[in-house]
XYZ file of C-alpha atoms in Angstrom:
724
model
C -86.874 -52.587 43.851
C -84.595 -51.591 46.663
C -84.694 -47.940 47.383
C -81.288 -46.163 47.195
C -80.533 -44.005 50.149
C -79.541 -40.428 49.849
C -75.997 -41.289 51.023
C -75.610 -43.865 48.292
C -76.953 -41.457 45.706
C -74.328 -38.965 46.768
C -71.580 -41.577 46.409
C -72.848 -42.543 42.958
C -72.840 -38.910 41.851
C -69.336 -38.478 43.235
C -68.037 -41.562 41.351
C -69.611 -40.291 38.114
C -68.035 -36.889 38.636
C -64.622 -38.436 39.316
C -64.967 -40.657 36.230
C -65.885 -37.620 34.118
C -62.899 -35.658 35.389
C -60.604 -38.631 34.773
C -61.920 -38.912 31.241
C -61.308 -35.203 30.685
C -57.813 -35.581 32.144
C -56.995 -38.579 29.972
C -58.392 -36.796 26.913
C -56.318 -33.719 27.698
C -53.214 -35.863 28.102
C -54.056 -37.550 24.807
C -54.362 -34.169 23.085
C -51.125 -32.924 24.607
C -49.220 -36.040 23.545
C -50.772 -35.794 20.077
C -49.679 -32.153 19.790
C -46.196 -33.070 21.036
C -45.895 -35.881 18.496
C -47.155 -33.624 15.710
C -44.732 -30.891 16.749
C -41.809 -33.293 16.859
C -42.807 -34.648 13.490
C -43.002 -31.108 12.090
C -39.582 -30.213 13.492
C -37.950 -33.411 12.236
C -39.655 -33.820 8.875
C -40.531 -30.299 7.759
C -37.883 -28.178 9.517
C -35.211 -30.814 10.064
C -32.951 -29.724 7.204
C -33.220 -26.053 8.179
C -32.088 -26.755 11.726
C -29.267 -28.972 10.519
C -28.055 -26.158 8.305
C -28.364 -23.677 11.174
C -26.337 -26.003 13.392
C -23.700 -26.363 10.692
C -23.485 -22.607 10.417
C -22.576 -22.365 14.080
C -20.169 -25.290 14.032
C -18.637 -25.075 10.555
C -16.270 -22.138 10.214
C -14.437 -20.840 7.149
C -10.896 -20.082 8.263
C -8.369 -17.782 6.639
C -6.003 -20.397 5.338
C -3.573 -18.837 2.924
C -4.854 -20.193 -0.390
C -3.067 -18.832 -3.480
C -4.984 -16.263 -5.488
C -5.707 -17.114 -9.113
C -3.034 -16.162 -11.648
C -3.542 -13.848 -14.613
C -2.288 -14.929 -18.058
C -2.326 -13.201 -21.425
C -4.097 -14.753 -24.413
C -0.971 -16.740 -25.338
C -0.383 -18.197 -21.873
C 2.268 -15.712 -20.755
C 1.908 -15.024 -17.049
C 1.052 -11.446 -16.109
C 0.373 -11.745 -12.379
C 1.732 -14.578 -10.231
C 1.953 -15.514 -6.556
C 5.271 -15.398 -4.745
C 5.337 -17.876 -1.807
C 6.553 -16.458 1.510
C 7.242 -18.064 4.877
C 4.673 -17.003 7.456
C 3.879 -17.459 11.125
C 0.205 -17.490 12.098
C -1.832 -17.615 15.282
C -5.360 -18.964 15.735
C -7.322 -18.164 18.872
C -10.531 -19.813 20.080
C -13.555 -18.296 21.787
C -12.237 -19.495 25.148
C -8.679 -18.167 24.729
C -7.781 -15.682 27.453
C -5.736 -12.537 26.990
C -3.232 -13.753 29.573
C -2.680 -16.957 27.561
C -2.107 -14.953 24.370
C 0.303 -12.647 26.174
C 2.288 -15.631 27.394
C 2.525 -17.002 23.834
C 3.572 -13.568 22.549
C 6.356 -13.543 25.149
C 7.625 -16.906 23.918
C 7.401 -15.864 20.264
C 9.391 -12.701 20.958
C 12.322 -14.923 21.936
C 12.157 -16.715 18.573
C 11.397 -13.978 16.027
C 12.108 -10.291 15.482
C 8.978 -8.190 15.067
C 8.827 -4.664 13.676
C 7.174 -2.255 16.135
C 6.278 0.467 13.603
C 2.625 -0.572 13.440
C 2.109 -0.227 17.194
C -0.345 2.619 17.800
C -1.065 4.836 20.793
C -4.254 2.869 21.407
C -2.262 -0.381 21.385
C 0.116 1.011 24.006
C -2.732 2.110 26.259
C -4.434 -1.295 26.057
C -1.156 -3.061 26.698
C -0.339 -0.871 29.706
C -3.747 -1.665 31.209
C -3.163 -5.381 30.612
C 0.230 -5.270 32.364
C -0.835 -2.890 35.139
C -4.397 -3.850 35.989
C -4.289 -2.604 39.609
C -2.858 0.806 38.725
C -5.347 1.084 35.855
C -8.306 0.416 38.175
C -7.240 3.387 40.320
C -7.319 5.832 37.373
C -11.047 6.339 38.001
C -11.972 6.666 41.670
C -14.858 4.833 43.325
C -16.668 8.127 43.761
C -16.347 8.888 40.036
C -17.512 5.400 39.187
C -20.659 5.832 41.329
C -21.359 9.168 39.670
C -20.934 7.614 36.232
C -23.226 4.745 37.258
C -25.935 7.256 38.211
C -25.466 9.199 34.961
C -25.824 6.233 32.600
C -28.847 3.954 32.803
C -27.186 1.056 30.989
C -24.358 -0.680 32.823
C -22.418 -1.244 29.600
C -22.553 2.485 28.799
C -21.198 3.304 32.240
C -18.362 0.804 31.853
C -17.542 2.234 28.441
C -17.192 5.695 29.987
C -14.990 4.333 32.790
C -12.758 2.594 30.210
C -12.485 5.815 28.215
C -11.407 7.829 31.222
C -8.941 5.124 32.264
C -7.272 5.161 28.850
C -7.136 8.960 28.701
C -5.508 9.233 32.130
C -2.559 7.027 31.311
C 0.356 9.444 31.286
C 2.991 9.823 28.577
C 5.586 8.794 31.126
C 3.751 5.524 31.737
C 3.370 4.881 27.992
C 7.052 5.591 27.407
C 8.087 3.217 30.151
C 7.930 0.173 27.844
C 11.247 -1.503 27.120
C 12.225 -2.478 23.588
C 11.445 -6.081 24.467
C 7.979 -5.188 25.790
C 7.239 -3.202 22.628
C 8.200 -6.207 20.534
C 5.887 -8.413 22.624
C 3.149 -5.818 22.102
C 3.746 -5.823 18.324
C 3.291 -9.611 18.280
C 0.332 -9.519 20.662
C -1.572 -6.918 18.594
C -1.354 -9.146 15.504
C -2.583 -12.130 17.496
C -5.529 -10.100 18.803
C -6.632 -8.678 15.464
C -8.073 -11.890 14.013
C -11.397 -13.634 14.556
C -11.764 -16.775 16.641
C -10.742 -19.952 14.770
C -9.370 -17.860 11.898
C -5.568 -17.916 11.458
C -4.092 -14.460 11.791
C -0.735 -13.674 10.211
C 1.734 -12.603 12.897
C 4.679 -12.229 10.534
C 4.949 -12.795 6.803
C 7.331 -12.093 3.941
C 10.396 -11.273 5.980
C 10.432 -14.456 8.077
C 13.993 -15.808 7.991
C 14.769 -19.494 7.594
C 16.163 -19.501 11.136
C 12.963 -17.976 12.560
C 10.785 -20.358 10.579
C 12.759 -23.377 11.809
C 12.881 -22.193 15.427
C 9.113 -21.685 15.650
C 8.421 -24.957 13.800
C 10.462 -26.889 16.353
C 8.510 -25.470 19.310
C 4.937 -25.586 18.013
C 3.954 -27.963 20.827
C 4.821 -25.224 23.335
C 2.920 -22.573 21.384
C -0.783 -23.526 21.209
C -2.493 -21.806 18.288
C 0.779 -20.910 16.550
C 1.590 -22.435 13.169
C 4.234 -22.079 10.457
C 2.845 -21.972 6.941
C 3.233 -20.472 3.471
C 1.698 -17.127 2.646
C 1.413 -15.611 -0.826
C 2.395 -12.201 -2.134
C 0.989 -10.881 -5.411
C 3.766 -10.477 -7.984
C 3.059 -8.498 -11.167
C 5.155 -9.080 -14.253
C 3.582 -6.201 -16.126
C 3.212 -2.499 -15.313
C -0.221 -2.318 -16.945
C -2.525 -0.693 -14.386
C -5.537 -2.520 -15.859
C -4.397 -5.675 -14.076
C -5.280 -3.954 -10.825
C -3.965 -4.496 -7.324
C -4.964 -6.204 -4.078
C -4.933 -5.120 -0.472
C -2.316 -6.500 1.910
C -3.113 -8.572 5.015
C -2.272 -5.585 7.215
C -4.881 -3.524 5.310
C -7.603 -6.123 4.896
C -10.921 -5.073 3.424
C -11.174 -1.346 2.527
C -13.447 0.456 4.970
C -15.774 1.684 2.211
C -16.461 -1.887 1.097
C -16.501 -3.555 4.505
C -20.252 -4.278 4.676
C -20.282 -5.624 1.124
C -17.557 -8.178 1.790
C -18.607 -9.124 5.322
C -22.039 -10.020 3.941
C -20.236 -12.462 1.633
C -18.433 -14.326 4.438
C -15.150 -12.436 4.159
C -13.069 -11.625 7.216
C -11.888 -8.099 7.964
C -8.252 -8.963 7.317
C -8.872 -10.775 4.006
C -6.963 -9.604 0.964
C -9.313 -8.419 -1.774
C -8.999 -6.912 -5.230
C -8.576 -3.167 -4.943
C -8.935 -2.135 -8.605
C -9.686 -3.180 -12.194
C -9.186 -6.885 -13.101
C -8.307 -7.884 -9.539
C -11.440 -6.155 -8.251
C -13.861 -7.026 -11.068
C -13.098 -10.751 -10.940
C -12.595 -11.006 -7.175
C -15.063 -13.896 -6.838
C -13.075 -16.025 -9.292
C -9.596 -15.061 -8.126
C -10.015 -15.214 -4.353
C -9.972 -18.998 -3.911
C -11.914 -21.080 -1.401
C -11.139 -20.974 2.288
C -10.725 -24.150 4.313
C -13.913 -25.003 6.232
C -13.476 -26.703 9.621
C -15.951 -28.157 12.082
C -15.433 -27.666 15.809
C -16.344 -30.600 18.072
C -17.366 -29.323 21.518
C -17.963 -31.032 24.856
C -20.954 -30.361 27.126
C -19.356 -27.232 28.530
C -18.927 -25.779 25.064
C -15.165 -26.206 25.051
C -13.702 -27.160 21.666
C -12.071 -30.565 22.007
C -11.413 -31.301 18.339
C -11.374 -29.533 14.985
C -12.111 -31.464 11.812
C -11.601 -30.262 8.247
C -14.879 -30.355 6.335
C -13.530 -28.930 3.071
C -9.944 -28.191 2.107
C -9.078 -24.766 0.786
C -8.714 -24.322 -2.976
C -6.627 -21.812 -4.962
C -8.488 -19.216 -6.989
C -9.298 -19.786 -10.638
C -6.715 -18.704 -13.215
C -7.879 -16.113 -15.727
C -6.680 -15.949 -19.317
C -7.066 -12.366 -20.505
C -7.638 -11.207 -24.051
C -4.540 -8.999 -23.912
C -1.598 -9.977 -26.134
C 1.288 -9.023 -23.859
C 3.882 -9.046 -26.669
C 1.743 -6.723 -28.778
C 0.914 -4.636 -25.704
C 4.600 -4.097 -24.962
C 5.306 -3.077 -28.563
C 2.398 -0.606 -28.671
C 3.262 0.848 -25.269
C 6.721 1.602 -26.630
C 5.208 3.241 -29.727
C 2.960 5.534 -27.668
C 5.626 6.334 -25.066
C 8.234 7.249 -27.677
C 5.776 9.463 -29.526
C 4.807 11.263 -26.332
C 8.421 11.979 -25.411
C 9.136 13.097 -28.960
C 6.158 15.460 -28.966
C 7.145 16.997 -25.638
C 10.345 18.248 -27.241
C 8.272 20.551 -29.478
C 7.362 24.117 -28.625
C 3.574 23.908 -28.667
C 2.937 20.877 -26.439
C 2.759 22.568 -23.050
C -0.741 21.168 -22.353
C 0.035 17.681 -23.681
C 0.511 14.979 -21.072
C -1.190 11.785 -22.337
C -1.975 9.569 -25.307
C -4.119 6.471 -25.838
C -4.256 3.507 -28.200
C -6.868 0.726 -28.153
C -6.718 -2.298 -30.438
C -9.413 -4.990 -30.366
C -10.918 -7.824 -32.368
C -14.016 -6.269 -33.990
C -15.850 -9.609 -34.166
C -15.306 -11.114 -30.698
C -14.754 -7.906 -28.733
C -11.479 -9.245 -27.297
C -9.235 -6.341 -26.321
C -5.773 -7.095 -27.703
C -4.080 -3.986 -26.390
C -5.191 -1.230 -24.048
C -2.527 1.462 -23.953
C -2.641 4.698 -22.020
C 0.516 6.652 -21.247
C 1.054 9.829 -19.281
C 4.187 11.928 -19.218
C 5.285 13.667 -16.041
C 8.375 14.730 -14.153
C 10.240 12.510 -11.756
C 10.093 14.325 -8.380
C 13.660 13.286 -7.550
C 15.488 13.791 -10.848
C 13.236 16.400 -12.431
C 13.420 14.493 -15.712
C 10.457 13.458 -17.802
C 9.133 9.956 -17.205
C 6.325 7.874 -18.658
C 3.650 6.483 -16.351
C 1.006 3.929 -17.187
C -2.479 5.368 -17.668
C -4.242 2.462 -19.370
C -7.367 2.950 -17.262
C -7.763 6.368 -18.881
C -8.888 4.596 -22.061
C -12.320 4.120 -20.482
C -12.368 6.581 -17.558
C -11.585 9.797 -19.464
C -13.359 11.312 -22.466
C -12.470 13.891 -25.116
C -13.857 15.687 -28.183
C -13.100 13.257 -31.011
C -13.370 15.503 -34.052
C -13.932 14.128 -37.548
C -13.610 10.468 -36.516
C -17.351 10.579 -35.657
C -18.378 11.510 -39.208
C -19.154 7.894 -40.129
C -21.755 7.943 -37.345
C -23.183 11.195 -38.722
C -23.532 9.711 -42.215
C -25.021 6.462 -40.892
C -27.525 8.491 -38.842
C -28.444 10.417 -41.957
C -29.119 7.132 -43.760
C -31.159 5.598 -40.923
C -33.250 8.755 -40.396
C -34.044 9.097 -44.093
C -32.346 12.473 -44.611
C -29.499 11.062 -46.737
C -29.322 8.539 -49.582
C -26.421 6.220 -50.374
C -24.224 7.964 -52.952
C -25.943 11.350 -52.514
C -23.871 14.404 -53.468
C -23.921 17.784 -51.737
C -22.129 21.041 -52.405
C -19.270 21.720 -50.025
C -19.080 25.495 -49.595
C -18.385 27.984 -46.824
C -21.570 28.513 -44.804
C -22.584 31.633 -42.924
C -25.139 30.934 -40.198
C -26.172 34.003 -38.235
C -22.913 35.743 -39.100
C -20.737 32.755 -38.113
C -18.615 31.203 -40.873
C -18.406 27.396 -41.004
C -16.336 25.617 -43.642
C -14.327 22.501 -44.439
C -10.571 22.535 -44.031
C -9.938 21.442 -47.613
C -12.290 24.047 -49.116
C -11.975 27.548 -47.751
C -13.788 29.516 -50.435
C -15.060 27.478 -53.404
C -18.020 25.232 -54.225
C -17.147 21.524 -54.573
C -19.596 18.693 -55.182
C -18.824 15.665 -52.986
C -20.701 12.433 -52.450
C -20.854 10.505 -49.166
C -17.660 8.499 -49.847
C -15.685 11.621 -50.753
C -17.200 13.547 -47.834
C -15.735 10.975 -45.454
C -12.455 10.569 -47.321
C -11.815 14.296 -47.624
C -13.462 15.046 -44.246
C -16.111 17.502 -45.408
C -17.508 19.455 -42.487
C -20.142 21.097 -44.660
C -21.541 17.732 -45.812
C -22.085 16.853 -42.147
C -23.586 20.278 -41.381
C -26.166 19.786 -44.093
C -27.097 16.352 -42.678
C -27.601 18.069 -39.313
C -29.761 20.788 -40.935
C -31.998 18.154 -42.493
C -32.222 16.199 -39.247
C -33.170 19.387 -37.388
C -35.634 20.474 -40.102
C -33.695 23.696 -40.542
C -33.549 25.791 -43.720
C -30.203 27.398 -44.498
C -30.209 31.021 -45.652
C -26.885 32.768 -46.098
C -26.048 35.046 -43.199
C -29.292 34.452 -41.332
C -29.999 32.559 -38.167
C -31.664 29.171 -38.326
C -34.364 27.640 -36.205
C -34.105 23.877 -35.703
C -36.105 21.103 -34.094
C -34.040 20.515 -30.945
C -35.134 16.864 -30.836
C -32.381 16.389 -33.437
C -29.893 16.323 -30.556
C -31.680 13.364 -28.985
C -31.963 11.633 -32.358
C -28.249 12.063 -32.963
C -27.275 10.891 -29.476
C -29.517 7.822 -29.553
C -28.138 6.886 -32.955
C -24.519 7.486 -31.894
C -25.080 5.356 -28.788
C -26.137 2.424 -30.969
C -22.653 2.545 -32.542
C -20.945 2.820 -29.137
C -20.478 6.584 -28.726
C -21.616 8.361 -25.581
C -22.661 5.195 -23.768
C -20.980 2.495 -21.704
C -19.238 -0.079 -23.853
C -19.969 -2.982 -21.511
C -16.306 -3.778 -20.852
C -15.643 -6.039 -17.872
C -13.793 -3.394 -15.857
C -15.060 -1.080 -13.092
C -15.256 2.699 -13.305
C -16.188 3.181 -16.970
C -17.440 6.650 -17.873
C -19.879 7.567 -20.635
C -18.388 10.959 -21.496
C -19.918 14.421 -21.145
C -22.763 16.194 -22.890
C -24.842 19.281 -22.142
C -28.553 18.563 -22.686
C -29.476 22.230 -22.208
C -27.259 23.664 -24.947
C -29.447 23.235 -28.046
C -28.288 26.088 -30.278
C -28.046 25.479 -34.011
C -24.289 25.986 -33.955
C -23.930 23.250 -31.330
C -25.850 20.797 -33.518
C -23.392 21.574 -36.308
C -20.494 21.041 -33.889
C -22.005 17.757 -32.745
C -22.099 16.456 -36.331
C -18.324 16.920 -36.692
C -17.325 15.649 -33.221
C -16.693 18.967 -31.480
C -19.414 18.995 -28.819
C -19.940 15.739 -26.871
C -16.951 13.796 -25.518
C -16.118 10.107 -25.973
C -13.614 7.700 -24.461
C -10.883 6.042 -26.551
C -12.548 2.685 -25.853
C -15.890 3.991 -27.140
C -14.172 5.036 -30.361
C -12.687 1.535 -30.707
C -16.090 -0.096 -30.149
C -17.695 2.309 -32.623
C -15.245 1.549 -35.409
C -15.538 -2.180 -34.604
C -19.294 -1.892 -35.140
C -18.664 -0.588 -38.645
C -15.893 -3.099 -39.364
C -17.931 -6.199 -38.433
C -21.006 -5.212 -40.412
C -23.126 -3.394 -37.845
C -22.973 -5.344 -34.590
C -22.037 -3.482 -31.423
C -19.959 -5.980 -29.480
C -19.018 -5.490 -25.822
C -15.221 -5.270 -25.382
C -13.935 -7.951 -23.031
C -10.762 -8.413 -21.035
C -11.496 -11.974 -19.894
C -11.049 -14.697 -22.494
C -11.090 -17.917 -20.442
C -11.515 -19.195 -16.886
C -9.244 -22.120 -16.044
C -8.472 -24.402 -13.145
C -5.349 -23.395 -11.209
C -2.093 -24.119 -13.003
C 0.195 -26.492 -11.118
C 3.409 -24.692 -12.044
C 2.389 -21.362 -13.531
C 3.581 -22.484 -16.965
C 1.080 -25.072 -18.186
C -2.511 -23.800 -18.118
C -5.061 -25.724 -16.075
C -8.209 -27.325 -17.487
C -10.672 -25.006 -19.219
C -13.636 -24.169 -16.984
C -15.417 -21.628 -19.137
C -14.801 -19.524 -22.218
C -16.149 -15.996 -21.972
C -18.760 -15.640 -24.725
C -19.016 -12.738 -27.127
C -21.763 -10.309 -26.113
C -23.604 -8.555 -28.927
C -25.277 -5.495 -27.452
C -27.283 -4.436 -30.492
C -27.455 -4.316 -34.300
C -27.386 -0.801 -35.735
C -30.363 0.459 -37.741
C -28.535 0.506 -41.077
C -28.525 -1.775 -44.081
C -25.469 -3.699 -45.234
C -25.306 -1.450 -48.298
C -25.163 1.666 -46.100
C -22.432 0.194 -43.915
C -20.395 -0.854 -46.948
C -20.703 2.655 -48.382
C -19.288 4.135 -45.178
C -16.456 1.611 -45.258
C -15.646 2.745 -48.800
C -15.348 6.270 -47.450
C -12.900 5.007 -44.809
C -10.921 3.227 -47.530
C -10.803 6.507 -49.475
C -9.173 8.174 -46.438
C -6.050 6.021 -46.979
C -6.105 5.411 -50.712
C -8.154 8.202 -52.348
C -6.221 10.896 -54.188
C -7.534 13.508 -51.753
C -7.830 11.293 -48.667
C -6.854 12.929 -45.399
C -4.665 9.918 -44.515
C -3.350 9.011 -47.941
C 0.272 8.845 -46.755
C -0.368 6.869 -43.562
C -0.123 3.362 -45.041
C 2.150 4.132 -47.964
C 4.291 1.061 -48.736
C 2.488 -1.186 -46.233
C 1.889 -4.842 -47.192
C -1.647 -4.707 -45.783
C -4.602 -2.443 -46.414
C -7.161 -0.868 -44.128
C -9.992 1.599 -43.712
C -9.762 4.516 -41.323
C -10.662 8.060 -40.404
C -8.494 10.880 -39.158
C -9.792 13.542 -36.818
C -8.930 16.839 -35.157
C -10.970 18.827 -32.683
C -10.646 22.204 -31.045
C -10.865 21.710 -27.305
C -10.344 23.669 -24.124
C -7.722 22.562 -21.635
C -9.039 22.127 -18.084
C -6.355 19.905 -16.598
C -3.789 21.449 -14.269
C -5.256 24.654 -12.840
C -1.765 26.046 -12.318
C -0.918 25.574 -15.988
C -0.651 28.729 -18.138
C -2.781 26.852 -20.691
C -5.741 26.375 -18.345
C -8.916 27.423 -20.183
C -7.034 27.936 -23.457
C -7.914 26.422 -26.842
C -5.927 23.323 -27.807
C -6.052 20.642 -30.496
C -7.075 17.001 -29.962
C -5.840 14.450 -32.488
C -7.782 11.232 -33.091
C -7.640 8.345 -35.554
C -9.816 5.227 -35.897
C -9.805 2.342 -38.349
C -9.704 -1.382 -39.034
C -7.455 -3.799 -40.932
C -7.289 -5.683 -43.210
C -10.000 -3.954 -45.186
C -11.898 -6.971 -46.608
C -11.599 -9.226 -43.574
C -10.947 -7.072 -40.488
C -8.840 -8.674 -37.760
C -8.282 -5.563 -35.672
C -10.048 -2.292 -35.002
C -8.091 0.558 -33.480
C -8.522 4.000 -31.979
C -5.875 6.608 -31.127
C -6.559 9.712 -29.033
C -3.975 12.398 -28.188
C -5.726 15.138 -26.186
C -4.381 18.711 -26.113
C -1.511 17.805 -28.406
C -1.009 21.354 -29.716
C -1.639 24.829 -28.362
C -1.081 26.694 -31.634
C -3.888 27.000 -34.182
C -1.354 26.924 -37.029
C -0.533 23.391 -38.051
C 0.088 20.368 -35.863
C 2.179 17.193 -36.137
C 0.586 14.028 -37.621
C 1.224 12.195 -34.348
C -1.958 10.076 -34.358
C -1.244 8.942 -37.931
C 2.306 7.991 -36.948
C 1.060 5.904 -34.031
C -1.465 4.100 -36.243
C 1.166 3.163 -38.820
C 3.623 1.913 -36.200
C 0.879 0.017 -34.369
C -0.370 -1.762 -37.509
C 3.192 -2.591 -38.570
C 3.795 -4.095 -35.127
C 0.624 -6.166 -35.302
C 1.260 -7.637 -38.752
C 4.985 -8.174 -38.159
C 4.174 -10.066 -34.979
C 1.562 -12.098 -36.802
C 3.960 -13.051 -39.610
C 6.643 -13.934 -37.087
C 4.293 -16.274 -35.247
C 3.059 -17.872 -38.453
C 6.648 -18.493 -39.526
C 7.472 -20.036 -36.147
C 4.673 -22.564 -36.573
C 6.558 -24.176 -39.493
C 3.210 -25.106 -40.973
C 3.189 -24.955 -44.795
C -0.582 -24.566 -44.762
C -0.237 -21.272 -42.881
C 0.127 -18.332 -45.229
C 0.959 -14.726 -44.623
C -1.845 -12.178 -44.409
C -3.623 -11.651 -47.708
C -2.608 -8.370 -49.279
C -5.519 -6.530 -50.841
C -4.948 -4.216 -53.769
C -6.281 -0.764 -52.949
C -9.719 -0.133 -54.392
C -9.912 2.629 -56.955
C -11.111 5.920 -55.577
C -14.432 7.406 -56.568
C -12.640 10.061 -58.566
C -10.648 7.441 -60.490
C -13.865 5.568 -61.222
């Protein structure tokens, strides 16, 4: 075998080493390509959709096209809130639009339209002066000052911000007042053009655009890049009911307090939004859908084309539960009664009254009336203002109207039996006399039906004693189990008192109670409605719970959601019907509920009923409960009645008695400042309201010309317990 020289051995080792390194290199390249392929596959297959969506988010933009807001209708299709079309001129800037280009367009527009300059601010004038006088503005802060500012601030942007601030502050009044009327008009147009976002049309002028201005701008759109003539919409209310709410105007945009909330939901700062009540609560349905466009850009990022991805859509129309014809009639009833009462001598603290009428089975609110009387600042005469929102944002002592809840609590807690009789007599607890209005000195046996019908305070006191495990001894104090307060309140809440009703409106209050005041006398006051406070809407829900057999139903303002109407007269297709929401079933048997309803029937038809004259001669029957409460007036601090004792009048009920169609609640706070007598104002309102309801119903049935439709069934009054 030939012997390999050392030189050859070295060459062989070198070739092996090179081959090894090449193999490592090729393997590394293989791994790198494999990783690249895997990464590309991951990006395309796993993350592909996410990146597509991210790209769409940067290229697809929702623009503020003026889509009509959804209309509001009453339950019978009568329009309550509409949109009034207005000519408008808009401007849309892009991300590459320069201020000088916008100023040039503003100059041209000023020759075609007249623009009000009232909205021009001091800040606008300063910015505009700097734009027109850039050289003079740059000299407002000397080079030496600029160097000193640069040394003071580490961040360049902070230094520039300070220089800009000083520049603006040093513009003199003389310089600001040097603008001509024409320049101010250009500024007024320019500020509107500047206030919008890129690619989002900003209204330059709306509402008061004349036909001549509209035509002139339309003819020269080719010379005005970004400018467009279009139709804007102004909210037009056909009802004064404050519950309908209001919207902001384009010049206001989103309220500052709600800015973050709306911006997080893709709103623009200058979007119109619901400001209150229905308009605010159902903003998402009413607002409509903005047009979405896609910007096509070239390699430099310049937008070369804009395509519409999705056309804008009007907001959904809402059919409310309100019966506008009934609402108008009941508003007149309450307003007239208020004005009539104010002519009396003891109504100095009176300034409001409420009436709620609802369907006790579905929870649909048929009428929500709140009226407030005040003086016209110009004429000095009394005028009526709408205060419908007070039906669920203000609360009052309700008096004897809560006694059904007291009796039902007695049943459910096992301290009272159906039909149980108690002696009504003046009570002396710790030296304090407590008695019923109808029995000042005697001893009268009354059962639960009579106790409700005659409004026995003592019957309710004795239920409270039993609930609090107290033993009554004439003239002596009484110790009670203070948990009775919690038991009462939890039970009352199940009927709708002292808790939110669940109505689809913002700002509802629950009323007031003092958890620390647990004296025996306060428990007695609670049992007759003279301690905690309740809203008129809570009272309506509470009586509805009794009327429908024990189900607490959430009141609702929205009945149906519909597609936009084409003409505002014929309703669009039904999208959704708002369902009835049952919040709870009370802890009482049907027999107990029926017994309480008999007591409410006694109120109107019993020989000693507290409301026996209310429905006299009516062709319908009902069950109800009257109430009065001593209250303290804490309204106007300048009033001579501030802190004084007044009388609240309340009245709740349902009709017809056997098959309730409506439940109602009337509250007139601080109606009387004298402790001697008071007018039956709440009773008068109830009678007029029920007459209006049934007259309207008969009128509509007659208009149907349907022989199968009959008038409301008239129920003969049930015999009173005494007659039995």
